[in-house]
Amino acid sequence: MTHASDTSRTYDRFKGDGRKGGDSGPAVSRDGLPAWLDPVARAADGIEPLQLSRFLPPESGDGRQSAVLILFGEGPRGPELLLMERASQLRSHGGQPSFPGGALDPEDGDPGTTGPLRAALREAEEETGLDPEGVQIFGVLPRLYIPVSAFVVTPVLGWWREPSAVRAVDAAETARVFTVPVADLTDPANRATAVHPRGHAGPAFLVESALVWGFTAGVIDRLLHFSGWERPWDRTRRVPLDWHA
């Protein structure tokens, strides 16, 4: 894998305990990280932006700065990911399963430093009710771009060190909150290629009565691949976005 120096510098800039010293914000730390997350941490250090997505932030600097929390926990069936389903009435990505996250607020701080870390934790708390004190940030992926909503997204990797109860805090924004075992995400029976009505195609996961597609599925797909967790699956199996119909 090609080494992504920018990503490594991101880790170096944030590592350690940000609550010590002048910065009261979150920091990236791998102290006490479970061994099964080591492949994900290594992938975060080495992955290049174009290995994650062909949609990268505009060189002009346009786009709304945002962040998502990719939160790994350990459940009854082993490693799992926290996801949510956005309320169907939302203008942006309504009805889609997604990572918790959203746009940076002014109080989150500098988008180029710890702003995305604060935003990812804040949005996750607002949307799912989780306790951010139980989340350990262990990596930051390169910024990506969602053209349809003009979001510039920083994916923040977290370890759910101390799990807390989660729920759909605001029904106007979140339809449900759920966890998905990584074993289900890597199961070839749950994998497919989602086909958008406009003809776009991309990886998808049929898990927990949901079709995970788009940006979220693309990031999960790449993380599974570069972490060495991916299992061979039938890329010719196609499902429409209205697969429930």
PDB file of C-alpha atoms in Angstrom:
ATOM      1  CA  MET A   1       0.000   0.000   0.000  1.00  0.00           C
ATOM      2  CA  THR A   2       1.273   3.475  -0.838  1.00  0.00           C
ATOM      3  CA  HIS A   3       2.095   5.441   2.283  1.00  0.00           C
ATOM      4  CA  ALA A   4      -0.065   8.534   2.758  1.00  0.00           C
ATOM      5  CA  SER A   5       2.193  11.033   4.467  1.00  0.00           C
ATOM      6  CA  ASP A   6      -0.609  13.579   4.883  1.00  0.00           C
ATOM      7  CA  THR A   7      -2.683  11.079   6.831  1.00  0.00           C
ATOM      8  CA  SER A   8       0.250  10.153   9.063  1.00  0.00           C
ATOM      9  CA  ARG A   9       0.862  13.816   9.756  1.00  0.00           C
ATOM     10  CA  THR A  10      -2.798  14.092  10.746  1.00  0.00           C
ATOM     11  CA  TYR A  11      -2.295  11.348  13.329  1.00  0.00           C
ATOM     12  CA  ASP A  12       0.962  12.879  14.578  1.00  0.00           C
ATOM     13  CA  ARG A  13      -0.699  16.274  14.959  1.00  0.00           C
ATOM     14  CA  PHE A  14      -3.561  14.965  17.086  1.00  0.00           C
ATOM     15  CA  LYS A  15      -1.992  12.058  18.994  1.00  0.00           C
ATOM     16  CA  GLY A  16      -1.771  12.253  22.757  1.00  0.00           C
ATOM     17  CA  ASP A  17      -4.245  13.628  25.265  1.00  0.00           C
ATOM     18  CA  GLY A  18      -5.564  16.966  24.065  1.00  0.00           C
ATOM     19  CA  ARG A  19      -7.020  17.663  27.502  1.00  0.00           C
ATOM     20  CA  LYS A  20      -3.489  18.138  28.862  1.00  0.00           C
ATOM     21  CA  GLY A  21      -1.939  21.477  28.104  1.00  0.00           C
ATOM     22  CA  GLY A  22      -3.576  24.316  26.286  1.00  0.00           C
ATOM     23  CA  ASP A  23      -6.013  22.427  24.065  1.00  0.00           C
ATOM     24  CA  SER A  24      -9.177  21.273  25.801  1.00  0.00           C
ATOM     25  CA  GLY A  25     -10.397  19.476  22.694  1.00  0.00           C
ATOM     26  CA  PRO A  26     -10.253  15.808  21.717  1.00  0.00           C
ATOM     27  CA  ALA A  27      -7.062  14.169  20.505  1.00  0.00           C
ATOM     28  CA  VAL A  28      -6.103  11.039  18.606  1.00  0.00           C
ATOM     29  CA  SER A  29      -4.754   8.276  20.826  1.00  0.00           C
ATOM     30  CA  ARG A  30      -4.089   4.574  20.326  1.00  0.00           C
ATOM     31  CA  ASP A  31      -3.297   3.780  23.952  1.00  0.00           C
ATOM     32  CA  GLY A  32      -5.157   0.656  25.001  1.00  0.00           C
ATOM     33  CA  LEU A  33      -6.684   0.079  21.575  1.00  0.00           C
ATOM     34  CA  PRO A  34      -7.825  -3.562  21.182  1.00  0.00           C
ATOM     35  CA  ALA A  35      -5.571  -5.648  18.950  1.00  0.00           C
ATOM     36  CA  TRP A  36      -8.369  -6.382  16.489  1.00  0.00           C
ATOM     37  CA  LEU A  37      -8.452  -2.677  15.577  1.00  0.00           C
ATOM     38  CA  ASP A  38      -4.744  -2.583  14.673  1.00  0.00           C
ATOM     39  CA  PRO A  39      -5.431  -3.343  10.965  1.00  0.00           C
ATOM     40  CA  VAL A  40      -7.845  -0.403  10.791  1.00  0.00           C
ATOM     41  CA  ALA A  41      -5.336   1.920  12.473  1.00  0.00           C
ATOM     42  CA  ARG A  42      -2.595   0.824  10.064  1.00  0.00           C
ATOM     43  CA  ALA A  43      -4.916   1.344   7.112  1.00  0.00           C
ATOM     44  CA  ALA A  44      -5.713   4.865   8.330  1.00  0.00           C
ATOM     45  CA  ASP A  45      -1.998   5.686   8.325  1.00  0.00           C
ATOM     46  CA  GLY A  46      -1.403   4.411   4.818  1.00  0.00           C
ATOM     47  CA  ILE A  47      -4.513   5.101   2.784  1.00  0.00           C
ATOM     48  CA  GLU A  48      -4.418   7.750   0.069  1.00  0.00           C
ATOM     49  CA  PRO A  49      -7.435   9.980  -0.640  1.00  0.00           C
ATOM     50  CA  LEU A  50      -8.006   8.518  -4.117  1.00  0.00           C
ATOM     51  CA  GLN A  51      -7.919   5.022  -2.623  1.00  0.00           C
ATOM     52  CA  LEU A  52     -10.977   5.991  -0.602  1.00  0.00           C
ATOM     53  CA  SER A  53     -12.996   7.855  -3.232  1.00  0.00           C
ATOM     54  CA  ARG A  54     -12.706   9.538  -6.604  1.00  0.00           C
ATOM     55  CA  PHE A  55     -14.629  12.484  -5.158  1.00  0.00           C
ATOM     56  CA  LEU A  56     -12.158  14.776  -3.407  1.00  0.00           C
ATOM     57  CA  PRO A  57     -12.658  18.307  -2.046  1.00  0.00           C
ATOM     58  CA  PRO A  58     -12.542  21.049  -4.708  1.00  0.00           C
ATOM     59  CA  GLU A  59      -9.183  22.798  -4.981  1.00  0.00           C
ATOM     60  CA  SER A  60     -11.104  26.069  -4.777  1.00  0.00           C
ATOM     61  CA  GLY A  61     -11.881  25.340  -1.139  1.00  0.00           C
ATOM     62  CA  ASP A  62     -15.618  25.373  -1.804  1.00  0.00           C
ATOM     63  CA  GLY A  63     -17.874  23.028   0.122  1.00  0.00           C
ATOM     64  CA  ARG A  64     -19.369  22.814   3.586  1.00  0.00           C
ATOM     65  CA  GLN A  65     -16.943  21.427   6.152  1.00  0.00           C
ATOM     66  CA  SER A  66     -18.346  18.403   7.976  1.00  0.00           C
ATOM     67  CA  ALA A  67     -17.286  15.260   9.806  1.00  0.00           C
ATOM     68  CA  VAL A  68     -18.606  11.769  10.473  1.00  0.00           C
ATOM     69  CA  LEU A  69     -17.811   9.375  13.307  1.00  0.00           C
ATOM     70  CA  ILE A  70     -16.896   5.852  12.223  1.00  0.00           C
ATOM     71  CA  LEU A  71     -17.369   4.184  15.586  1.00  0.00           C
ATOM     72  CA  PHE A  72     -16.192   0.628  16.222  1.00  0.00           C
ATOM     73  CA  GLY A  73     -17.476  -1.213  19.260  1.00  0.00           C
ATOM     74  CA  GLU A  74     -17.482  -4.778  20.516  1.00  0.00           C
ATOM     75  CA  GLY A  75     -20.856  -6.499  20.720  1.00  0.00           C
ATOM     76  CA  PRO A  76     -22.192 -10.001  21.348  1.00  0.00           C
ATOM     77  CA  ARG A  77     -20.962 -11.112  17.927  1.00  0.00           C
ATOM     78  CA  GLY A  78     -17.615  -9.353  18.036  1.00  0.00           C
ATOM     79  CA  PRO A  79     -16.577  -6.082  16.361  1.00  0.00           C
ATOM     80  CA  GLU A  80     -19.408  -3.885  15.162  1.00  0.00           C
ATOM     81  CA  LEU A  81     -20.088  -0.461  13.655  1.00  0.00           C
ATOM     82  CA  LEU A  82     -22.567   2.170  14.804  1.00  0.00           C
ATOM     83  CA  LEU A  83     -24.896   3.440  12.066  1.00  0.00           C
ATOM     84  CA  MET A  84     -28.072   5.461  11.907  1.00  0.00           C
ATOM     85  CA  GLU A  85     -30.879   5.945   9.419  1.00  0.00           C
ATOM     86  CA  ARG A  86     -31.625   9.524   8.525  1.00  0.00           C
ATOM     87  CA  ALA A  87     -35.223  10.723   8.662  1.00  0.00           C
ATOM     88  CA  SER A  88     -36.936  10.396   5.281  1.00  0.00           C
ATOM     89  CA  GLN A  89     -38.098  14.013   5.230  1.00  0.00           C
ATOM     90  CA  LEU A  90     -34.597  15.493   5.340  1.00  0.00           C
ATOM     91  CA  ARG A  91     -33.525  17.406   2.246  1.00  0.00           C
ATOM     92  CA  SER A  92     -29.990  15.961   2.206  1.00  0.00           C
ATOM     93  CA  HIS A  93     -29.665  12.168   2.061  1.00  0.00           C
ATOM     94  CA  GLY A  94     -33.118  11.582   3.565  1.00  0.00           C
ATOM     95  CA  GLY A  95     -33.827   7.956   4.460  1.00  0.00           C
ATOM     96  CA  GLN A  96     -30.232   6.826   3.969  1.00  0.00           C
ATOM     97  CA  PRO A  97     -28.283   4.787   6.507  1.00  0.00           C
ATOM     98  CA  SER A  98     -25.169   6.728   7.472  1.00  0.00           C
ATOM     99  CA  PHE A  99     -22.475   7.321  10.024  1.00  0.00           C
ATOM    100  CA  PRO A 100     -23.399   9.851  12.709  1.00  0.00           C
ATOM    101  CA  GLY A 101     -22.127  13.264  11.698  1.00  0.00           C
ATOM    102  CA  GLY A 102     -22.833  16.617  10.146  1.00  0.00           C
ATOM    103  CA  ALA A 103     -21.560  20.090   9.411  1.00  0.00           C
ATOM    104  CA  LEU A 104     -19.042  21.856  11.601  1.00  0.00           C
ATOM    105  CA  ASP A 105     -20.375  24.618  13.834  1.00  0.00           C
ATOM    106  CA  PRO A 106     -18.286  27.707  14.635  1.00  0.00           C
ATOM    107  CA  GLU A 107     -17.747  26.466  18.193  1.00  0.00           C
ATOM    108  CA  ASP A 108     -16.133  23.280  16.854  1.00  0.00           C
ATOM    109  CA  GLY A 109     -13.046  25.288  15.946  1.00  0.00           C
ATOM    110  CA  ASP A 110     -10.552  25.103  13.109  1.00  0.00           C
ATOM    111  CA  PRO A 111     -11.596  22.700  10.313  1.00  0.00           C
ATOM    112  CA  GLY A 112      -7.902  22.076   9.662  1.00  0.00           C
ATOM    113  CA  THR A 113      -7.086  20.867  13.167  1.00  0.00           C
ATOM    114  CA  THR A 114      -9.399  19.575  15.894  1.00  0.00           C
ATOM    115  CA  GLY A 115     -12.636  21.020  14.505  1.00  0.00           C
ATOM    116  CA  PRO A 116     -13.687  17.799  12.738  1.00  0.00           C
ATOM    117  CA  LEU A 117     -12.957  15.741  15.865  1.00  0.00           C
ATOM    118  CA  ARG A 118     -15.207  17.943  17.974  1.00  0.00           C
ATOM    119  CA  ALA A 119     -17.899  18.006  15.307  1.00  0.00           C
ATOM    120  CA  ALA A 120     -17.931  14.216  14.885  1.00  0.00           C
ATOM    121  CA  LEU A 121     -18.381  13.670  18.632  1.00  0.00           C
ATOM    122  CA  ARG A 122     -20.901  16.489  19.029  1.00  0.00           C
ATOM    123  CA  GLU A 123     -23.060  15.340  16.121  1.00  0.00           C
ATOM    124  CA  ALA A 124     -22.942  11.724  17.280  1.00  0.00           C
ATOM    125  CA  GLU A 125     -24.154  12.782  20.717  1.00  0.00           C
ATOM    126  CA  GLU A 126     -26.919  14.962  19.251  1.00  0.00           C
ATOM    127  CA  GLU A 127     -28.121  12.259  16.862  1.00  0.00           C
ATOM    128  CA  THR A 128     -27.656   9.034  18.840  1.00  0.00           C
ATOM    129  CA  GLY A 129     -27.404  10.134  22.467  1.00  0.00           C
ATOM    130  CA  LEU A 130     -24.064   8.375  22.993  1.00  0.00           C
ATOM    131  CA  ASP A 131     -21.715   9.624  25.694  1.00  0.00           C
ATOM    132  CA  PRO A 132     -18.672  11.118  23.894  1.00  0.00           C
ATOM    133  CA  GLU A 133     -16.550  10.565  27.014  1.00  0.00           C
ATOM    134  CA  GLY A 134     -16.668   6.843  26.210  1.00  0.00           C
ATOM    135  CA  VAL A 135     -15.278   7.307  22.704  1.00  0.00           C
ATOM    136  CA  GLN A 136     -11.551   7.158  21.967  1.00  0.00           C
ATOM    137  CA  ILE A 137     -10.559   8.707  18.641  1.00  0.00           C
ATOM    138  CA  PHE A 138      -7.765   6.652  17.110  1.00  0.00           C
ATOM    139  CA  GLY A 139      -7.508   7.885  13.535  1.00  0.00           C
ATOM    140  CA  VAL A 140      -8.544  10.453  10.957  1.00  0.00           C
ATOM    141  CA  LEU A 141      -9.001   9.616   7.277  1.00  0.00           C
ATOM    142  CA  PRO A 142      -8.373  12.003   4.356  1.00  0.00           C
ATOM    143  CA  ARG A 143     -11.112  14.503   3.627  1.00  0.00           C
ATOM    144  CA  LEU A 144     -13.624  13.421   0.975  1.00  0.00           C
ATOM    145  CA  TYR A 145     -16.385  15.141  -0.980  1.00  0.00           C
ATOM    146  CA  ILE A 146     -20.088  14.446  -1.493  1.00  0.00           C
ATOM    147  CA  PRO A 147     -20.999  16.303  -4.707  1.00  0.00           C
ATOM    148  CA  VAL A 148     -24.791  16.053  -4.331  1.00  0.00           C
ATOM    149  CA  SER A 149     -24.737  17.995  -1.042  1.00  0.00           C
ATOM    150  CA  ALA A 150     -21.369  19.792  -1.430  1.00  0.00           C
ATOM    151  CA  PHE A 151     -20.135  18.443   1.913  1.00  0.00           C
ATOM    152  CA  VAL A 152     -16.385  18.207   2.514  1.00  0.00           C
ATOM    153  CA  VAL A 153     -16.276  15.284   4.937  1.00  0.00           C
ATOM    154  CA  THR A 154     -13.554  14.308   7.413  1.00  0.00           C
ATOM    155  CA  PRO A 155     -14.076  10.670   8.521  1.00  0.00           C
ATOM    156  CA  VAL A 156     -13.053  10.297  12.187  1.00  0.00           C
ATOM    157  CA  LEU A 157     -12.285   6.802  13.484  1.00  0.00           C
ATOM    158  CA  GLY A 158     -13.401   5.965  17.012  1.00  0.00           C
ATOM    159  CA  TRP A 159     -13.200   3.070  19.471  1.00  0.00           C
ATOM    160  CA  TRP A 160     -16.270   2.743  21.695  1.00  0.00           C
ATOM    161  CA  ARG A 161     -14.178   2.150  24.784  1.00  0.00           C
ATOM    162  CA  GLU A 162     -17.103   2.599  27.181  1.00  0.00           C
ATOM    163  CA  PRO A 163     -20.393   1.893  25.352  1.00  0.00           C
ATOM    164  CA  SER A 164     -23.454   3.912  26.310  1.00  0.00           C
ATOM    165  CA  ALA A 165     -27.127   3.675  25.419  1.00  0.00           C
ATOM    166  CA  VAL A 166     -28.075   5.032  21.994  1.00  0.00           C
ATOM    167  CA  ARG A 167     -31.376   5.993  20.434  1.00  0.00           C
ATOM    168  CA  ALA A 168     -32.885   8.261  17.795  1.00  0.00           C
ATOM    169  CA  VAL A 169     -32.731  11.516  19.760  1.00  0.00           C
ATOM    170  CA  ASP A 170     -34.762  13.658  17.337  1.00  0.00           C
ATOM    171  CA  ALA A 171     -37.268  11.889  15.076  1.00  0.00           C
ATOM    172  CA  ALA A 172     -37.154  14.865  12.724  1.00  0.00           C
ATOM    173  CA  GLU A 173     -33.521  14.036  11.963  1.00  0.00           C
ATOM    174  CA  THR A 174     -33.001  10.366  12.798  1.00  0.00           C
ATOM    175  CA  ALA A 175     -35.310   7.440  12.061  1.00  0.00           C
ATOM    176  CA  ARG A 176     -33.298   4.856  14.003  1.00  0.00           C
ATOM    177  CA  VAL A 177     -29.878   4.025  15.406  1.00  0.00           C
ATOM    178  CA  PHE A 178     -28.391   0.557  15.121  1.00  0.00           C
ATOM    179  CA  THR A 179     -25.160  -1.438  15.231  1.00  0.00           C
ATOM    180  CA  VAL A 180     -23.961  -3.839  12.546  1.00  0.00           C
ATOM    181  CA  PRO A 181     -21.526  -6.683  13.279  1.00  0.00           C
ATOM    182  CA  VAL A 182     -18.433  -6.466  11.085  1.00  0.00           C
ATOM    183  CA  ALA A 183     -19.004 -10.184  10.405  1.00  0.00           C
ATOM    184  CA  ASP A 184     -22.251  -9.241   8.636  1.00  0.00           C
ATOM    185  CA  LEU A 185     -20.529  -6.499   6.629  1.00  0.00           C
ATOM    186  CA  THR A 186     -17.884  -8.944   5.410  1.00  0.00           C
ATOM    187  CA  ASP A 187     -20.387 -11.742   4.670  1.00  0.00           C
ATOM    188  CA  PRO A 188     -20.553 -12.099   0.859  1.00  0.00           C
ATOM    189  CA  ALA A 189     -24.273 -12.891   1.148  1.00  0.00           C
ATOM    190  CA  ASN A 190     -24.859  -9.331   2.387  1.00  0.00           C
ATOM    191  CA  ARG A 191     -22.869  -7.584  -0.314  1.00  0.00           C
ATOM    192  CA  ALA A 192     -24.044  -6.184  -3.638  1.00  0.00           C
ATOM    193  CA  THR A 193     -23.641  -3.336  -6.075  1.00  0.00           C
ATOM    194  CA  ALA A 194     -26.304  -0.665  -5.671  1.00  0.00           C
ATOM    195  CA  VAL A 195     -27.574   0.947  -8.858  1.00  0.00           C
ATOM    196  CA  HIS A 196     -28.871   4.513  -8.735  1.00  0.00           C
ATOM    197  CA  PRO A 197     -31.769   5.437 -11.078  1.00  0.00           C
ATOM    198  CA  ARG A 198     -29.334   7.743 -12.900  1.00  0.00           C
ATOM    199  CA  GLY A 199     -27.070   4.793 -13.602  1.00  0.00           C
ATOM    200  CA  HIS A 200     -24.399   5.315 -10.941  1.00  0.00           C
ATOM    201  CA  ALA A 201     -23.248   2.103  -9.279  1.00  0.00           C
ATOM    202  CA  GLY A 202     -21.314   1.489  -6.080  1.00  0.00           C
ATOM    203  CA  PRO A 203     -20.803  -0.988  -3.229  1.00  0.00           C
ATOM    204  CA  ALA A 204     -23.707  -1.734  -0.933  1.00  0.00           C
ATOM    205  CA  PHE A 205     -24.505  -3.797   2.151  1.00  0.00           C
ATOM    206  CA  LEU A 206     -27.859  -5.407   2.936  1.00  0.00           C
ATOM    207  CA  VAL A 207     -27.784  -5.523   6.733  1.00  0.00           C
ATOM    208  CA  GLU A 208     -30.202  -4.915   9.622  1.00  0.00           C
ATOM    209  CA  SER A 209     -33.164  -4.532   7.218  1.00  0.00           C
ATOM    210  CA  ALA A 210     -31.357  -1.670   5.507  1.00  0.00           C
ATOM    211  CA  LEU A 211     -29.530  -1.041   2.250  1.00  0.00           C
ATOM    212  CA  VAL A 212     -26.323   0.815   3.111  1.00  0.00           C
ATOM    213  CA  TRP A 213     -25.093   2.572  -0.028  1.00  0.00           C
ATOM    214  CA  GLY A 214     -23.516   5.788  -1.272  1.00  0.00           C
ATOM    215  CA  PHE A 215     -20.803   7.575   0.689  1.00  0.00           C
ATOM    216  CA  THR A 216     -21.199   5.422   3.814  1.00  0.00           C
ATOM    217  CA  ALA A 217     -20.991   2.125   1.951  1.00  0.00           C
ATOM    218  CA  GLY A 218     -18.039   3.362  -0.079  1.00  0.00           C
ATOM    219  CA  VAL A 219     -16.012   4.206   3.031  1.00  0.00           C
ATOM    220  CA  ILE A 220     -16.927   0.911   4.728  1.00  0.00           C
ATOM    221  CA  ASP A 221     -15.977  -0.990   1.584  1.00  0.00           C
ATOM    222  CA  ARG A 222     -12.541   0.664   1.440  1.00  0.00           C
ATOM    223  CA  LEU A 223     -11.892   0.204   5.161  1.00  0.00           C
ATOM    224  CA  LEU A 224     -12.708  -3.505   4.927  1.00  0.00           C
ATOM    225  CA  HIS A 225     -10.441  -3.824   1.910  1.00  0.00           C
ATOM    226  CA  PHE A 226      -7.395  -1.989   3.263  1.00  0.00           C
ATOM    227  CA  SER A 227      -7.766  -3.550   6.713  1.00  0.00           C
ATOM    228  CA  GLY A 228      -7.594  -7.001   5.165  1.00  0.00           C
ATOM    229  CA  TRP A 229     -11.072  -7.918   6.391  1.00  0.00           C
ATOM    230  CA  GLU A 230     -12.749  -8.087   2.982  1.00  0.00           C
ATOM    231  CA  ARG A 231     -13.973 -11.451   1.718  1.00  0.00           C
ATOM    232  CA  PRO A 232     -14.527 -12.184  -1.983  1.00  0.00           C
ATOM    233  CA  TRP A 233     -18.041 -11.220  -3.042  1.00  0.00           C
ATOM    234  CA  ASP A 234     -20.128 -11.188  -6.219  1.00  0.00           C
ATOM    235  CA  ARG A 235     -19.713  -7.723  -7.718  1.00  0.00           C
ATOM    236  CA  THR A 236     -22.150  -8.586 -10.492  1.00  0.00           C
ATOM    237  CA  ARG A 237     -25.020  -8.912  -8.003  1.00  0.00           C
ATOM    238  CA  ARG A 238     -26.990  -5.693  -8.420  1.00  0.00           C
ATOM    239  CA  VAL A 239     -29.765  -4.205  -6.346  1.00  0.00           C
ATOM    240  CA  PRO A 240     -31.849  -1.078  -7.041  1.00  0.00           C
ATOM    241  CA  LEU A 241     -32.191   1.603  -4.389  1.00  0.00           C
ATOM    242  CA  ASP A 242     -35.893   0.731  -4.066  1.00  0.00           C
ATOM    243  CA  TRP A 243     -34.980  -2.881  -3.234  1.00  0.00           C
ATOM    244  CA  HIS A 244     -37.767  -3.073  -0.623  1.00  0.00           C
ATOM    245  CA  ALA A 245     -40.438  -2.435  -3.278  1.00  0.00           C
TER     246      ALA A 245
END
